[in-house]
Every structure is written in structure tokens, then in C-alpha cells.
C-alpha positions as a Markdown table, in Angstrom:
| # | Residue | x | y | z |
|---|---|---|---|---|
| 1 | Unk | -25.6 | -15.6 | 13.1 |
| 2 | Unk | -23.7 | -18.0 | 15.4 |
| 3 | Unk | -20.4 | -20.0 | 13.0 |
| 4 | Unk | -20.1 | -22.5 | 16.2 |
| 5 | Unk | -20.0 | -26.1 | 14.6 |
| 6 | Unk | -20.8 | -29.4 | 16.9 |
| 7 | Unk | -17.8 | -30.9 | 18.6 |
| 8 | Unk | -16.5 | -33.4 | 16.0 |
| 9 | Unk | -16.1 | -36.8 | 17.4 |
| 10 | Unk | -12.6 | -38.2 | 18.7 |
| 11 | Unk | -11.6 | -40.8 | 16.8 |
| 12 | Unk | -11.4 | -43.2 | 20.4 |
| 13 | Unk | -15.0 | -43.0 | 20.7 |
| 14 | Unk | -15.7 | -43.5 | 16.7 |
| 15 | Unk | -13.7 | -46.5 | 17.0 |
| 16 | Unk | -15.6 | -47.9 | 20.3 |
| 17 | Unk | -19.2 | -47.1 | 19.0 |
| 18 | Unk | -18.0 | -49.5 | 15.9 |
| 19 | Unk | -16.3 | -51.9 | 18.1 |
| 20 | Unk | -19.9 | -52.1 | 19.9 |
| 21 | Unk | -22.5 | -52.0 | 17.1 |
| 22 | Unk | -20.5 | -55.1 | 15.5 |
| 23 | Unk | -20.0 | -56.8 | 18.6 |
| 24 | Unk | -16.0 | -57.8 | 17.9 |
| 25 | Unk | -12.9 | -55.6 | 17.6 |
| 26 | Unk | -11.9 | -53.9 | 14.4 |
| 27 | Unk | -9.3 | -55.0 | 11.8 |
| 28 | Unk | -6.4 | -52.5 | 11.5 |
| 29 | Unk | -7.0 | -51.8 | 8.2 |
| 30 | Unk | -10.3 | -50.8 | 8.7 |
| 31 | Unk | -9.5 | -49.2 | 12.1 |
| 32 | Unk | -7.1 | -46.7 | 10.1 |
| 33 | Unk | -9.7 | -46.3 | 7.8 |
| 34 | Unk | -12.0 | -45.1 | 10.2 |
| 35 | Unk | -9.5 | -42.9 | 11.5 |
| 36 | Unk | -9.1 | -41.0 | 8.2 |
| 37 | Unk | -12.3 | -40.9 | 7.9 |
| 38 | Unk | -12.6 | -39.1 | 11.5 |
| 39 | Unk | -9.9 | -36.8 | 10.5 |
| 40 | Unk | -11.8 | -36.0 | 7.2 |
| 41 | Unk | -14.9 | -35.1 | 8.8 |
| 42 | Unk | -12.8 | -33.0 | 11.2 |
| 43 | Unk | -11.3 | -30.8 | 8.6 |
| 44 | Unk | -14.0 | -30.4 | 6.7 |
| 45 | Unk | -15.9 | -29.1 | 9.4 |
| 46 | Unk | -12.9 | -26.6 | 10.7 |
| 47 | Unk | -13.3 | -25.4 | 6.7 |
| 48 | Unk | -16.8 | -24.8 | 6.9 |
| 49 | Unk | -16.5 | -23.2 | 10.4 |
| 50 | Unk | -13.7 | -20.5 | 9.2 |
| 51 | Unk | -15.6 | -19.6 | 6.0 |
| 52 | Unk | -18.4 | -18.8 | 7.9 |
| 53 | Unk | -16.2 | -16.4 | 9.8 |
| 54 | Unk | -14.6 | -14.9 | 6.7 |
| 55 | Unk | -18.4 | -14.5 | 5.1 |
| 56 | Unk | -19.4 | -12.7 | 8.3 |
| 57 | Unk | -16.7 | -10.9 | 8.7 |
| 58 | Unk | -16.5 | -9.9 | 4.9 |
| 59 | Unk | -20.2 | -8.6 | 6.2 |
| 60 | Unk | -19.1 | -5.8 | 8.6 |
| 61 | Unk | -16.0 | -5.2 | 6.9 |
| 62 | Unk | -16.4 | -1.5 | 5.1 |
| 63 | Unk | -15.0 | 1.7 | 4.8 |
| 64 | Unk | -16.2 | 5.1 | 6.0 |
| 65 | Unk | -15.4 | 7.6 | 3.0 |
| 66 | Unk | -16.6 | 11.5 | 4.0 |
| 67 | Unk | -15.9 | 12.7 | 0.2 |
| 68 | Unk | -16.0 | 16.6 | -0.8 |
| 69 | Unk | -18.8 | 17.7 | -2.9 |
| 70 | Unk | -18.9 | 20.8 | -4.8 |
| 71 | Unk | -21.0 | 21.4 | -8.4 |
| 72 | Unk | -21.2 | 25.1 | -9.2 |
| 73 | Unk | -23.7 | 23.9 | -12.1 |
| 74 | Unk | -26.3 | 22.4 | -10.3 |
| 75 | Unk | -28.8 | 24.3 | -8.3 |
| 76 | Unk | -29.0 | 22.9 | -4.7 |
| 77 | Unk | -24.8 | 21.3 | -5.0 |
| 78 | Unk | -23.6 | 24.9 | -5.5 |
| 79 | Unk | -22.6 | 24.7 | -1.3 |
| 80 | Unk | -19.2 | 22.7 | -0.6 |
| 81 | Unk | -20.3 | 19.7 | 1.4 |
| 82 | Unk | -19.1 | 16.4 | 2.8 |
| 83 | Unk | -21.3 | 13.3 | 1.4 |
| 84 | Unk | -21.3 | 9.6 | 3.3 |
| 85 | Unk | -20.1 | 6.5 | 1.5 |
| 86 | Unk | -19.7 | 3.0 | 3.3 |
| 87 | Unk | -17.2 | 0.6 | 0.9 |
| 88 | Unk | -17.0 | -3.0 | 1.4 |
| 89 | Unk | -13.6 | -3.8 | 1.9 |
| 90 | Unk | -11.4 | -5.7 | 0.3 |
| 91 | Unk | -8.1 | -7.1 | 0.5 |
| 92 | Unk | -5.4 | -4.1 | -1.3 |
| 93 | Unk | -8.3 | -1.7 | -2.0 |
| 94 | Unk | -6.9 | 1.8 | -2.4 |
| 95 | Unk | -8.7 | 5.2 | -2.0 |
| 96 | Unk | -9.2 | 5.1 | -5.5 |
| 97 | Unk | -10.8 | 2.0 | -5.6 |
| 98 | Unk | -13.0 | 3.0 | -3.1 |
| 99 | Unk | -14.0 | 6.1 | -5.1 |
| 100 | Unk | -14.8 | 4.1 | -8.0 |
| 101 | Unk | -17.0 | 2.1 | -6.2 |
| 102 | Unk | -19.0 | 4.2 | -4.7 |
| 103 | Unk | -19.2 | 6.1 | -8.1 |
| 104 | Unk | -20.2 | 2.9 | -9.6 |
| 105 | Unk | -22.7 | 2.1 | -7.0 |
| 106 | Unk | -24.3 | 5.4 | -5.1 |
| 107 | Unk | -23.2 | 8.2 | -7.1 |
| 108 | Unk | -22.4 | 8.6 | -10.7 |
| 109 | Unk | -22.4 | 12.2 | -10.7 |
| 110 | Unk | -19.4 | 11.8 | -8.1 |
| 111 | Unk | -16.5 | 13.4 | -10.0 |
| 112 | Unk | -12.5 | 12.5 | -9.4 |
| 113 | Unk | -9.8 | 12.5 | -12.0 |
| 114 | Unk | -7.9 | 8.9 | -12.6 |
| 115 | Unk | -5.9 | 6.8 | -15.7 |
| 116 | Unk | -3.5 | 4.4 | -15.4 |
| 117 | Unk | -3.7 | 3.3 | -11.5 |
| 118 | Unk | -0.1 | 2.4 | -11.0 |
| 119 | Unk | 1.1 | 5.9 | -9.6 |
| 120 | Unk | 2.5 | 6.8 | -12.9 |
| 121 | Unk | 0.1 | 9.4 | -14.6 |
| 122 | Unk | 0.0 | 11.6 | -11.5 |
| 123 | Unk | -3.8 | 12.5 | -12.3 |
| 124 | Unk | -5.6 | 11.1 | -8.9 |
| 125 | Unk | -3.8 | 13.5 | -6.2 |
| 126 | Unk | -5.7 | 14.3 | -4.0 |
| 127 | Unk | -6.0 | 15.3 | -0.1 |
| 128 | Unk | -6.6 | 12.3 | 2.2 |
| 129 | Unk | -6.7 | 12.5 | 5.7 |
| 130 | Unk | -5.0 | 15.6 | 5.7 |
| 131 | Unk | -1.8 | 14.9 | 3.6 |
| 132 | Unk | -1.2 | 14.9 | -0.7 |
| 133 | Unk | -1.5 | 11.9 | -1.8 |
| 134 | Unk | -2.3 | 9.4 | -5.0 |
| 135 | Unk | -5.5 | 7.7 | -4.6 |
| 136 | Unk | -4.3 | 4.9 | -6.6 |
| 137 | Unk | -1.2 | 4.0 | -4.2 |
| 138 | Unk | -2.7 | 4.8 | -0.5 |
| 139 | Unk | -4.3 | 1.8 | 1.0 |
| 140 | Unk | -7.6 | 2.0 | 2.9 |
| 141 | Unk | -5.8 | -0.6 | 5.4 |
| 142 | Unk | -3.1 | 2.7 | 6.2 |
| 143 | Unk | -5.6 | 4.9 | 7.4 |
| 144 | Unk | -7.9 | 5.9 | 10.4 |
| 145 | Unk | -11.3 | 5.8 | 9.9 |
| 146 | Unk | -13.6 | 8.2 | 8.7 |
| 147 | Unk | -11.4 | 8.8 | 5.9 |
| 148 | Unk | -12.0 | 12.0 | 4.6 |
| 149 | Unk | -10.9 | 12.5 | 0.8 |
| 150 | Unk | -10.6 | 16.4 | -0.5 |
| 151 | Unk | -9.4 | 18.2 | -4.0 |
| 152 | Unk | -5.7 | 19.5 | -3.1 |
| 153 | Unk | -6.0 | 22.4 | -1.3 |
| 154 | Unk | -4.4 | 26.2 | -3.0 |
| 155 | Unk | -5.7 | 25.0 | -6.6 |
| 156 | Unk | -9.5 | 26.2 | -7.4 |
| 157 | Unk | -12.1 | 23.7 | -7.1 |
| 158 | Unk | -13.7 | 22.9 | -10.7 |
| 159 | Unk | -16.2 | 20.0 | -9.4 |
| 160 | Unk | -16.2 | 17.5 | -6.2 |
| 161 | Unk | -12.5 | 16.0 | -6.4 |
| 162 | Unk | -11.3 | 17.7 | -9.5 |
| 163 | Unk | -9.1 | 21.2 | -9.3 |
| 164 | Unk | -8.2 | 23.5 | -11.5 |
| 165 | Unk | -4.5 | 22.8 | -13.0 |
| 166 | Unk | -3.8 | 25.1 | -15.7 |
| 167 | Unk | -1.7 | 27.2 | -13.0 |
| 168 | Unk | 0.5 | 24.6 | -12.3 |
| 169 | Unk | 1.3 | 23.6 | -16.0 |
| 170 | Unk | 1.8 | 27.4 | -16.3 |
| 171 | Unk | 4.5 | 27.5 | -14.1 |
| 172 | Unk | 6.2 | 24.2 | -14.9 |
| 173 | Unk | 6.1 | 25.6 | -18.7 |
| 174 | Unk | 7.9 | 28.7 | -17.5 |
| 175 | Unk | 11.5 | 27.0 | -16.7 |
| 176 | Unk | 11.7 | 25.8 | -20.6 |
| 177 | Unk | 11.0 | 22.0 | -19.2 |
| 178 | Unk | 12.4 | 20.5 | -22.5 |
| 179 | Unk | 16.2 | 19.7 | -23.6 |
| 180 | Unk | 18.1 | 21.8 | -25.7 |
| 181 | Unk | 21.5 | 21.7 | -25.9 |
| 182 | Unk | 24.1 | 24.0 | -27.1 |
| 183 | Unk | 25.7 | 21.7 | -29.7 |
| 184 | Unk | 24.0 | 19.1 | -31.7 |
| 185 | Unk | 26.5 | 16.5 | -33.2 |
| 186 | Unk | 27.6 | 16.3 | -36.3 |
| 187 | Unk | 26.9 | 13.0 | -37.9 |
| 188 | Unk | 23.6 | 11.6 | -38.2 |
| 189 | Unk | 23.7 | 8.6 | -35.9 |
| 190 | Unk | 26.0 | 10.2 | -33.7 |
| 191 | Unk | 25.2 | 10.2 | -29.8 |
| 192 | Unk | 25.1 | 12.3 | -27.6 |
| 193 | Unk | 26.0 | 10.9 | -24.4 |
| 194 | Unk | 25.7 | 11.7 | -20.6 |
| 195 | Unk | 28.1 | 10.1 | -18.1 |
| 196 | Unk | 26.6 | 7.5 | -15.5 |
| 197 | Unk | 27.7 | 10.2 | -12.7 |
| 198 | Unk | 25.4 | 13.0 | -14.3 |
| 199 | Unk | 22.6 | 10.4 | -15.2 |
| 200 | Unk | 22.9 | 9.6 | -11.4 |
| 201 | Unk | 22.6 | 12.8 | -10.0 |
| 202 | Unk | 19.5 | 13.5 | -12.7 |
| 203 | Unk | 17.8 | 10.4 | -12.0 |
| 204 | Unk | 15.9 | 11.2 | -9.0 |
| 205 | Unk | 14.8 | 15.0 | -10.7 |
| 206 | Unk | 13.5 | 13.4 | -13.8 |
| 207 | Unk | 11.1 | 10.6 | -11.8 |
| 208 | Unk | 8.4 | 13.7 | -11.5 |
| 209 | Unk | 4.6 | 12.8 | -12.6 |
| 210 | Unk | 3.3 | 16.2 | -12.7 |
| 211 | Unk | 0.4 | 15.3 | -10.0 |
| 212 | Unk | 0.8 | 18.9 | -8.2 |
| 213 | Unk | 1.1 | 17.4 | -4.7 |
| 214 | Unk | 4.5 | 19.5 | -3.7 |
| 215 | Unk | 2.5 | 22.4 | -5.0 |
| 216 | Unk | -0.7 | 21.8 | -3.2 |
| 217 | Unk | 2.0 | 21.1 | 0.0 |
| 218 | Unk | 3.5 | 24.3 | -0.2 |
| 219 | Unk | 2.4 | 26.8 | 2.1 |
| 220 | Unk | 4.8 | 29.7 | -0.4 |
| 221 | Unk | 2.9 | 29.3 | -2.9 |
| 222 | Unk | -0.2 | 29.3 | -1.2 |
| 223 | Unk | 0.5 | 32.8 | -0.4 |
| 224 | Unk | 2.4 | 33.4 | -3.6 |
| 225 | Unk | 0.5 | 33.0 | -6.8 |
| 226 | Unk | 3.7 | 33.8 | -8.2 |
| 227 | Unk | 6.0 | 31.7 | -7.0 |
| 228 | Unk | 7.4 | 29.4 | -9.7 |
| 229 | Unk | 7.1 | 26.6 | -6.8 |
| 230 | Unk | 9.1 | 22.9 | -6.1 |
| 231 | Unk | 7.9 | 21.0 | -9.1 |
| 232 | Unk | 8.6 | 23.5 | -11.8 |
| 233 | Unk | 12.5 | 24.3 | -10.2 |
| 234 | Unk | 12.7 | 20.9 | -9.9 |
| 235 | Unk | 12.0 | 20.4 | -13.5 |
| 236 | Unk | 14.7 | 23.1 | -14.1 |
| 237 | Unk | 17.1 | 21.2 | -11.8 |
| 238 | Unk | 17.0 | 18.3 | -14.4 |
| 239 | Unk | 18.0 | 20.4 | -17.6 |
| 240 | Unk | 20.1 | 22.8 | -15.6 |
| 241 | Unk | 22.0 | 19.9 | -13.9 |
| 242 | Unk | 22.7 | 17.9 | -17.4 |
| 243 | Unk | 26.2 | 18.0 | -18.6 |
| 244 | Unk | 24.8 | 18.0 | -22.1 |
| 245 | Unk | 23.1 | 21.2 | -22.5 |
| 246 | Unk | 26.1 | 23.5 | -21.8 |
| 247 | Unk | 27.1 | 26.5 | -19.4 |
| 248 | Unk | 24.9 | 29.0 | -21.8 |
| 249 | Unk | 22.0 | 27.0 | -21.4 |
| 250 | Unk | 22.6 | 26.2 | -17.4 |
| 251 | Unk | 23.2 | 30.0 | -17.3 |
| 252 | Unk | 19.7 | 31.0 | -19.0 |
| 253 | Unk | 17.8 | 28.3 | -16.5 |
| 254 | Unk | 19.8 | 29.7 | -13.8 |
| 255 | Unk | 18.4 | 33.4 | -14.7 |
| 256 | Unk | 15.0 | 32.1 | -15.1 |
| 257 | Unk | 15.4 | 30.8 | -11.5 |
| 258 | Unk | 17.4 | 33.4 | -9.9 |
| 259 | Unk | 14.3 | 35.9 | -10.3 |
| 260 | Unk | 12.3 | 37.4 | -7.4 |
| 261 | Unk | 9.6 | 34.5 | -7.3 |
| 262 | Unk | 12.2 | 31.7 | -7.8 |
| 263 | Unk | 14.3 | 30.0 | -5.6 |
| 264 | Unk | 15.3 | 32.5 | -3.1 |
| 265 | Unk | 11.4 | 32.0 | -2.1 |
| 266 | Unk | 11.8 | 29.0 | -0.9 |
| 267 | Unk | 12.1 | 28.4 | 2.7 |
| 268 | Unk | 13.2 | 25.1 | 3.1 |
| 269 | Unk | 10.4 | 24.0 | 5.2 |
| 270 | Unk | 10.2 | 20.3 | 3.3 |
| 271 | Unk | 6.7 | 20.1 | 2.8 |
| 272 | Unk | 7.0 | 19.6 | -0.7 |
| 273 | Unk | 9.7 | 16.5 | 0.0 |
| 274 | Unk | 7.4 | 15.0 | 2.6 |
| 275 | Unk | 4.5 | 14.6 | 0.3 |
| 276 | Unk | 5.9 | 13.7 | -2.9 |
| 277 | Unk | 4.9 | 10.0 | -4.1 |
| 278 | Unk | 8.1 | 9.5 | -5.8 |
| 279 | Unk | 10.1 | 10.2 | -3.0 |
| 280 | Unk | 11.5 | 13.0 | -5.0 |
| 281 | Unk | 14.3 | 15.4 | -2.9 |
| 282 | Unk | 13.0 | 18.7 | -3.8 |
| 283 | Unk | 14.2 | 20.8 | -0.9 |
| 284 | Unk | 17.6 | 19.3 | -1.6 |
| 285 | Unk | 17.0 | 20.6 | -5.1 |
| 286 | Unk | 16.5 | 23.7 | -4.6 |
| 287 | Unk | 19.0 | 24.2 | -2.3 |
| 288 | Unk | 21.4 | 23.2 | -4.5 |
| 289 | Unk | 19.9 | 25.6 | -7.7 |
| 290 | Unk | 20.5 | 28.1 | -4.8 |
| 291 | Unk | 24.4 | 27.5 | -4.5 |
| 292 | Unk | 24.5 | 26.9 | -8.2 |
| 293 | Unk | 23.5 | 30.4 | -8.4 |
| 294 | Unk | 25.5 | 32.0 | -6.1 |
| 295 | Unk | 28.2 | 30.2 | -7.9 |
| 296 | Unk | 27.4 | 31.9 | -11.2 |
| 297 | Unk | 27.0 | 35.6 | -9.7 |
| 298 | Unk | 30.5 | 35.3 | -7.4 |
| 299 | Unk | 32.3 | 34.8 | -11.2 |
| 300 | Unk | 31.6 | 38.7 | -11.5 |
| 301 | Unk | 33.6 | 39.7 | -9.0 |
């Protein structure tokens, strides 16, 4: 549908078709009244003309979503496939918000995990385009067309979007992911406090959502099912590096780590860094858990 408008009039010939029809020259008050009036119908029309651009527009403005389907329950969606959904986009929509619609609109039976939207529950991860990331903080606007949305790859499939995460919490529960100091103090109200140099070199280890996308990343523990894998040793990092827990307890985490699927697998290929939505420096982590344990074996000697 064409948004072209009719040339609006200049306000020299609005003024000489007036000037004509009443046969005498125009006062200037009503000259600049005239004018306004020109002006007015100009602007209006210029409105009109760009919201029929934006409607139109707003028309053949959508998304291409190829989504991964998978139901092991229903006969017929038992076969991994790729389903088609076109989204009409809007301004700051994200994956997620793209899911939701076309689980609100074609498919209810579409499955995805989500909560709190604002990149803090860790619970939409998922594989977009070929990288980890949260549905809820990648924009449609970022990426290239079809965008293709999978479950994170190295995790079983349970339905569509949805993996399988018990694994992973089984391996972040294995470094003891909970404080425990040596000494408790004494009097009731009594703190127990932490330097601003330890809380700074803590800070970035303890910003961790537990979404699995440094897991999913990792291409040792897609190989390894028992690798204890960046997440959980990152996790251990932020006890293990807290000046308020003690050497015996930094010693036990260091043990925990030291074994044959801990650190030493690791092989500092960044993967786990690169994909990480809170910009979280695992490798660096690691590494350093590495010469925190050579550390503690070279006292031996």
C-alpha cells in the first residue's frame, strides 16, 4: 500500500489564492495566521505519512525462530526436529521473548525453562546461533537470521529446550559449595569480617547463576563425564580463596580439587570464559587453584 501523501501547499501560493478569491491584499495578522495554518497542515500530514511507514513496516518486521523439538512421550515427536516460527518484532525483544510468544501464540506444547527474566536465575540457557547463551539477555536485533535456538549441547535432552541438570548440580555439590570456617567467634553479635582486598578478589567468583553455560562450553567435559568442570572449581575458588575459612579448610578444597578429574583437566582453552553471561574469569580461576596447589604440595619438600 503506497504511504505517498499529496504535496502540501507552499504557503506563497496559499497566500495568493486568498489574496485572489478576496480580491485585496491580506492583513498581516491574518497573513501569519494563514501561515500557521499552512505549517499545521504540513506537519500533520508528514505525521500521518511516517506512521504509515512505521505501521507497514511494523508489518514485515518478524523474526525467523528454527526452534529444537524433541518429546520422547508423544508418539510421532519422539524424532529431534527443527519447527518454524515467524515473531513480530519489537523494539528490545529478546530470544526469550520470542519463545514466549510463539508458545503463547502457535505452540503451547513448546517447552523452555524461564523465571525472573533479568539474567539472574540462570534457568533460560540455552544454545543460540551456535554459542551459550541466556535467552532473556540476547537480543533478536544481535543476531543473523534464521535464528536457530537449541537445549545446551553435552547435557541430555528431557523435552524441546529443556536438559537434563541434575549432573551439573552433582558436580557443583561435590566441592562443598557452602562456607565453613575454621573458627566461629565467640560472642554472639560478633563479626566476622573479610578485608575489602579478599572481598575484591572473591567478588567476580561469587557473581555465578548456576545456568550451566561454561559447562555446556566445555569440550573436557564433553568427553569427561567426570570432570568436576569450570563452574563447580569456580565455586571452590570462592570458599578456597576466602581469608575467613582458614588454611585447614583451603587445604581440604584444595584436595577435593587436586584429584584426577579436577583442575589438572583443564586445558585452558577459554571456552568456558568466553561464554559466561556474567563475564565470569574462569580460566583465570582455575589457573590460579592450579598454582594454589602446587603451592601447597612444594611445602613437603
Amino acid at each position: 500500500m503506497s504511504t505517498q501523501v499529496p504535496e502540501t501547499e507552499t504557503e506563497t501560493e496559499t497566500e495568493a489564492e486568498t489574496e485572489v478569491e478576496h480580491g485585496e491584499p491580506l492583513a498581516p495578522a491574518q497573513q501569519e495566521r494563514m501561515r500557521k495554518k499552512a505549517e499545521g497542515r504540513a506537519e500533520r500530514e508528514e505525521r500521518a505519512k511516517q506512521e504509515a511507514e512505521e505501521r507497514a513496516n511494523a508489518e514485515d518486521d518478524t523474526y525467523h525462530l528454527k526452534v529444537f523439538r524433541f518429546d520422547p512421550e508423544v508418539e510421532g515427536k519422539q524424532e529431534p526436529r527443527f519447527d518454524d516460527f515467524h515473531v513480530p518484532y519489537k523494539k528490545g525483544m529478546t530470544v526469550l521473548d520470542a519463545l514466549i510468544y510463539a508458545r503463547d501464540t502457535f505452540d503451547s506444547s513448546l517447552t523452555f525453562r524461564h523465571s525472573c527474566r533479568q539474567a539472574i536465575c540462570g534457568s533460560d540457557a540455552l544454545f543460540v546461533n551456535g554459542s551459550q547463551r541466556l535467552g532473556c539477555k540476547t537480543q533478536l536485533s544481535d543476531l543473523d537470521e534464521p535464528v536457530r535456538v537449541e537445549p545446551l549441547p553435552h547435557a541430555d535432552v528431557e523435552k524441546d529446550l529443556v536438559v537434563d541438570m541434575e549432573h551439573f548440580y552433582d558436580q557443583m555439590e561435590s566441592v562443598e559449595p557452602y562456607f565453613d570456617a575454621d573458627e566461629l567467634p565467640d560472642g554472639e553479635l560478633e563479626e566476622q569480617r573479610q578485608t575489602r582486598e579478599n572481598r575484591e578478589k572473591v567478588k567476580m567468583s561469587t557473581r555465578c547463576i548456576w545456568c550451566g553455560a561454561c559447562m555446556s562450553s566445555c569440550n573436557i567435559a564433553a568427553g569427561n563425564n567426570e570432570y568436576l568442570g569450570p563452574a563447580a572449581i569456580n565455586k571452590a575458588y570462592r570458599f578456597a580463596m576466602d581469608e575467613r575459612e582458614g588454611e585447614d579448610r583451603k587445604q581440604h578444597r584444595l584436595n577435593i580439587l587436586e584429584q584426577e578429574n579436577g583442575v589438572w583437566r583443564c586445558q585452558t582453552q577459554f571456552s568456558c570464559t568466553e561464554v559466561c553471561p556474567k563475564d565470569i574469569p574462569l580460566t583465570e580461576h582455575i589457573q590460579e587453584l592450579k598454582r594454589e596447589a602446587v603451592k601447597s604440595n612444594l611445602k613437603f619438600w
